XYZ file of C-alpha atoms in Angstrom:
366
model
C -142.132 129.153 131.242
C -143.700 132.604 130.922
C -145.448 133.437 127.666
C -145.292 137.149 128.442
C -142.626 139.164 130.224
C -143.686 142.608 131.435
C -140.631 144.822 131.799
C -140.997 147.719 134.225
C -138.079 150.180 134.586
C -137.981 151.780 138.031
C -136.262 154.568 139.893
C -137.747 155.667 143.224
C -141.068 153.870 142.665
C -141.373 152.016 146.005
C -144.960 153.184 146.513
C -146.164 151.689 143.219
C -144.693 148.171 143.234
C -147.356 146.283 145.203
C -150.268 148.032 143.496
C -148.861 147.398 140.021
C -148.378 143.726 140.859
C -151.926 143.486 142.203
C -153.429 145.052 139.093
C -151.397 142.950 136.656
C -152.351 139.763 138.519
C -156.017 140.784 138.407
C -156.171 141.424 134.661
C -153.722 138.876 133.203
C -154.997 135.692 134.823
C -155.300 133.825 131.524
C -151.671 134.425 130.520
C -148.473 132.850 131.856
C -146.845 136.161 132.764
C -143.884 137.459 134.714
C -142.965 140.916 135.977
C -139.357 141.990 135.474
C -138.504 145.125 137.416
C -135.284 146.814 136.279
C -134.218 149.137 139.077
C -131.439 151.723 138.833
C -130.410 151.332 142.486
C -133.232 153.503 143.824
C -132.395 155.152 147.165
C -135.972 154.750 148.441
C -135.879 150.945 148.779
C -137.612 150.052 145.516
C -135.302 147.088 144.907
C -135.871 145.750 148.435
C -139.634 146.012 147.923
C -139.408 144.038 144.683
C -137.212 141.373 146.315
C -139.714 140.979 149.152
C -142.530 140.617 146.614
C -140.515 138.064 144.616
C -140.181 135.919 147.745
C -143.952 135.508 147.784
C -144.552 135.371 144.013
C -142.021 133.605 141.756
C -143.472 135.420 138.753
C -141.674 138.562 139.952
C -137.980 139.152 139.167
C -135.568 142.019 139.520
C -132.607 143.272 137.523
C -130.740 145.496 139.975
C -128.424 147.930 138.181
C -125.662 149.787 139.996
C -123.685 152.569 138.325
C -126.037 152.764 135.337
C -129.058 154.969 134.690
C -131.572 155.453 131.915
C -135.037 154.230 130.973
C -134.205 152.930 127.496
C -131.135 150.979 128.586
C -133.099 149.575 131.546
C -135.838 148.342 129.211
C -133.307 146.764 126.873
C -131.640 144.881 129.744
C -135.036 143.703 130.948
C -135.947 142.445 127.479
C -132.630 140.640 127.127
C -133.122 138.975 130.525
C -136.463 137.542 129.410
C -137.000 134.126 127.846
C -140.650 134.772 126.903
C -141.471 135.098 123.189
C -143.425 138.299 123.826
C -142.327 141.241 125.954
C -144.303 144.243 127.163
C -142.857 147.528 128.408
C -144.795 149.771 130.763
C -144.136 152.380 133.435
C -144.270 151.649 137.145
C -146.331 154.731 138.001
C -149.645 153.134 136.891
C -150.320 155.817 134.291
C -150.528 153.090 131.651
C -153.738 151.077 131.517
C -152.755 147.586 132.648
C -156.150 146.216 131.565
C -155.008 146.669 127.957
C -152.245 144.071 128.395
C -154.484 141.083 127.659
C -155.895 142.676 124.519
C -152.400 143.615 123.344
C -151.195 140.057 123.928
C -154.159 138.448 122.134
C -153.764 140.850 119.193
C -150.093 139.970 118.805
C -150.838 136.222 119.034
C -153.831 136.213 116.700
C -152.343 138.485 114.036
C -149.139 136.719 113.032
C -148.145 139.494 110.642
C -147.635 141.978 113.503
C -144.316 142.739 115.180
C -145.490 145.182 117.832
C -148.676 146.492 119.431
C -148.606 150.036 120.789
C -150.783 151.552 123.483
C -151.718 154.888 121.912
C -153.103 158.104 123.349
C -153.605 159.652 119.917
C -155.930 157.258 118.138
C -159.706 157.232 118.410
C -160.891 156.530 121.994
C -157.396 157.230 123.364
C -156.586 160.266 125.481
C -154.038 162.172 127.512
C -156.134 162.327 130.659
C -155.603 165.330 132.934
C -152.600 166.865 131.195
C -152.482 170.658 131.176
C -152.311 172.620 127.932
C -148.539 173.184 128.035
C -147.687 169.501 128.499
C -150.113 168.525 125.741
C -148.490 171.066 123.400
C -144.971 169.807 124.182
C -146.106 166.236 123.496
C -147.566 167.211 120.127
C -144.359 169.008 119.122
C -142.237 166.018 120.176
C -144.513 163.715 118.176
C -144.090 165.837 115.043
C -140.318 165.875 115.469
C -140.326 162.097 115.859
C -142.092 161.680 112.528
C -138.914 162.831 110.736
C -136.997 159.691 111.730
C -139.792 157.120 111.840
C -140.321 154.502 109.178
C -144.044 154.211 109.899
C -147.178 156.323 110.246
C -147.222 155.909 114.019
C -149.655 158.225 115.800
C -148.003 157.995 119.236
C -144.230 157.432 118.869
C -143.768 158.940 122.352
C -145.709 156.136 124.012
C -143.850 154.114 126.621
C -146.507 151.390 126.652
C -146.161 148.639 124.056
C -145.762 144.902 123.470
C -143.235 143.426 121.047
C -142.037 140.025 119.901
C -138.733 139.380 121.641
C -136.888 138.244 118.518
C -137.952 141.458 116.760
C -136.688 143.527 119.694
C -133.323 141.736 119.650
C -133.000 142.325 115.919
C -133.647 146.052 116.421
C -130.921 146.146 119.074
C -128.486 144.577 116.642
C -129.404 147.185 114.029
C -127.964 150.028 116.092
C -130.322 151.363 118.758
C -128.914 154.341 120.633
C -129.964 152.948 124.023
C -130.019 156.487 125.439
C -132.966 158.539 126.581
C -136.558 157.939 127.575
C -138.297 157.133 124.303
C -137.506 153.504 123.591
C -140.464 153.004 121.230
C -139.177 155.632 118.815
C -135.728 154.048 119.095
C -137.161 150.648 118.091
C -138.998 152.007 115.054
C -136.113 154.186 113.877
C -133.508 151.436 114.344
C -135.304 148.523 112.715
C -133.644 147.383 109.502
C -137.119 146.790 108.034
C -140.327 148.710 108.811
C -142.026 147.286 111.886
C -145.509 145.879 111.357
C -147.628 147.458 114.055
C -151.074 148.151 115.402
C -152.087 150.894 117.812
C -154.690 150.264 120.501
C -156.258 153.179 122.384
C -155.836 153.850 126.081
C -156.488 156.782 128.397
C -153.422 158.129 130.167
C -153.983 158.073 133.934
C -152.580 160.120 136.801
C -149.510 158.911 138.705
C -150.425 156.596 141.594
C -147.477 157.459 143.870
C -144.106 159.251 143.722
C -142.779 162.094 141.607
C -142.515 162.522 137.858
C -139.084 161.934 136.303
C -139.628 164.471 133.517
C -137.038 167.262 133.469
C -134.959 169.265 131.018
C -132.527 166.400 130.502
C -135.365 164.264 129.137
C -135.960 166.801 126.351
C -132.209 167.009 125.723
C -131.846 163.238 125.389
C -134.865 163.094 123.084
C -133.313 165.672 120.754
C -129.996 163.807 120.812
C -131.774 160.548 119.933
C -133.553 162.252 117.031
C -130.280 163.707 115.719
C -128.616 160.313 115.994
C -131.282 158.601 113.891
C -131.606 161.527 111.490
C -127.913 161.170 110.639
C -128.228 157.422 110.285
C -126.313 156.570 113.447
C -122.994 157.370 111.741
C -121.889 159.651 114.570
C -121.942 158.263 118.148
C -124.732 159.650 120.309
C -122.366 160.825 123.012
C -120.227 162.655 120.492
C -123.285 164.572 119.301
C -124.086 165.565 122.862
C -120.462 166.387 123.588
C -120.264 168.568 120.485
C -123.382 170.523 121.412
C -122.070 171.058 124.934
C -118.759 172.065 123.398
C -120.576 174.707 121.371
C -121.805 176.231 124.609
C -118.251 175.934 125.914
C -116.997 177.975 122.959
C -119.462 180.731 123.830
C -118.314 180.659 127.469
C -114.663 180.705 126.390
C -115.107 183.670 124.066
C -117.146 185.640 126.598
C -114.590 185.138 129.358
C -111.681 185.850 127.021
C -113.279 189.030 125.669
C -114.010 190.242 129.199
C -110.426 189.889 130.392
C -108.663 190.765 127.116
C -110.829 193.726 126.078
C -112.634 194.992 129.173
C -109.893 194.288 131.734
C -106.967 194.893 129.346
C -105.247 191.702 130.492
C -102.529 190.125 128.385
C -103.530 187.676 125.682
C -101.828 184.812 127.518
C -103.557 185.466 130.849
C -106.942 185.973 129.196
C -106.589 182.742 127.265
C -105.539 180.767 130.354
C -108.493 182.016 132.418
C -110.963 181.447 129.580
C -109.629 177.933 129.023
C -110.021 176.989 132.704
C -113.528 178.429 132.964
C -114.698 176.787 129.726
C -113.144 173.441 130.715
C -114.979 173.504 134.045
C -118.224 174.516 132.357
C -117.900 171.681 129.830
C -117.192 169.168 132.573
C -120.288 170.147 134.582
C -122.587 170.232 131.554
C -121.329 166.914 130.208
C -121.780 165.386 133.639
C -125.446 166.402 133.610
C -126.284 165.806 129.955
C -123.764 163.722 127.997
C -123.003 161.278 130.810
C -126.320 161.422 132.631
C -126.357 157.632 133.008
C -122.939 157.756 134.712
C -123.392 161.080 136.473
C -120.873 161.867 139.200
C -122.278 163.115 142.489
C -121.034 164.351 145.837
C -117.361 163.761 146.425
C -117.256 161.843 143.150
C -118.024 165.096 141.350
C -114.972 166.794 142.840
C -112.739 163.796 142.162
C -114.114 163.562 138.644
C -113.355 167.216 138.005
C -109.836 166.819 139.367
C -109.187 163.797 137.156
C -110.750 165.565 134.183
C -108.630 168.668 134.750
C -105.467 166.612 135.158
C -106.138 164.506 132.069
C -107.072 167.574 130.018
C -103.969 169.514 131.057
C -102.240 168.392 127.868
C -105.173 169.662 125.818
C -105.198 172.923 127.752
C -101.471 173.427 127.211
C -101.881 172.709 123.500
C -104.835 175.101 123.399
C -102.960 177.978 125.006
C -99.648 177.234 123.291
C -101.059 176.966 119.777
C -103.266 180.018 120.103
C -100.396 182.048 121.561
C -98.088 181.046 118.713
C -100.684 181.876 116.063
C -101.424 185.184 117.751
C -97.715 185.999 117.641
C -97.701 185.360 113.899
C -100.884 187.293 113.108
C -101.967 189.579 116.016
C -104.815 191.035 113.995
C -106.351 187.573 113.606
C -106.665 186.887 117.332
C -110.118 185.309 116.886
C -108.672 182.672 114.548
C -105.962 181.983 117.110
C -108.570 181.465 119.832
C -110.637 179.072 117.703
C -107.602 177.039 116.724
C -106.712 176.578 120.370
C -110.301 175.603 121.202
C -110.348 172.960 118.445
C -107.190 171.268 119.670
C -108.443 171.281 123.258
C -111.887 169.975 122.260
C -110.540 166.926 120.428
C -108.369 165.969 123.355
C -111.134 166.592 125.891
C -113.572 164.336 124.064
C -111.049 161.506 123.891
C -110.378 161.787 127.620
C -114.065 162.103 128.481
C -115.084 159.022 126.528
C -112.345 156.666 127.714
C -111.120 157.933 131.055
C -112.885 160.400 133.349
C -116.423 159.032 133.727
C -115.917 155.386 132.789
C -112.885 154.875 134.940
C -114.403 156.750 137.849
C -117.543 154.618 137.658
C -115.585 151.419 137.307
C -117.048 150.519 133.944
């Protein structure tokens, strides 16, 4: 039985698998360890590479996910698939210092009052390596924002390199983790029903061994959504927060399109409202596909089919939008803006209901 499970989420990391395994085997010889790769159906053959490695080393396992994406949810599934009392999480790109694993493990074993040991870049002797000034600044800002929802004086809440007792991790999951985004450590600390007892150990962030970085604008978006979720105590579902923010952009699109046709083009109120509704609905669908439902994102022909199903399902909301706004406008023509907003509200409620229970989930077979 393994004493330590090392969970490694992967997506297009085929060039790093063998080297990571070699380095872990070289530095963790005194520990009964296993490597659990959680792969989100990488198109580059990452899962096949892990399976081939597992055939030669039974300490290697794979959790192959199809139709699901996301670093935090991948880590949680890896932790739940483990039977070891202690679980580590680290990236596959070899930017985390694998030589620290033994020290982290011994610290957690020897100090019984600890729940988690964090590999930190922001304590003495730690460092961010070859980061440029802009990335370092963004990291500092994100760290400050994270401090608003943390229940501990953690120097590096953005770290993706840590080791935790499995029973503590499971308890955090039961306490309402969002499971969305890329910053699972912050999610653990913010979700724990009691403050986690922790210790930070320094490490120097290294350069990526192989492959491309996964950082993009959606990572920042998901981080902000996670912060909002914890800041509000998890009362409002994470996806609803994202959907509402996207909907706010949709309102701006709707008003801009409506004003263009109604004022600039002198179109009728009905025609302007119909065009604005269709444009805003399409805009909301595309933005939600990228941001709100990133882990179930529709691609290729699935994107077209998803839009068609979304448009069909939202037709009732669109009719209610146009019908209500037209009726209100007929009652009070001078208050056309109120009429527009009333129509938007009715359409938004219906669209969220359809989005959350029909379009993406049904299309992805979940």
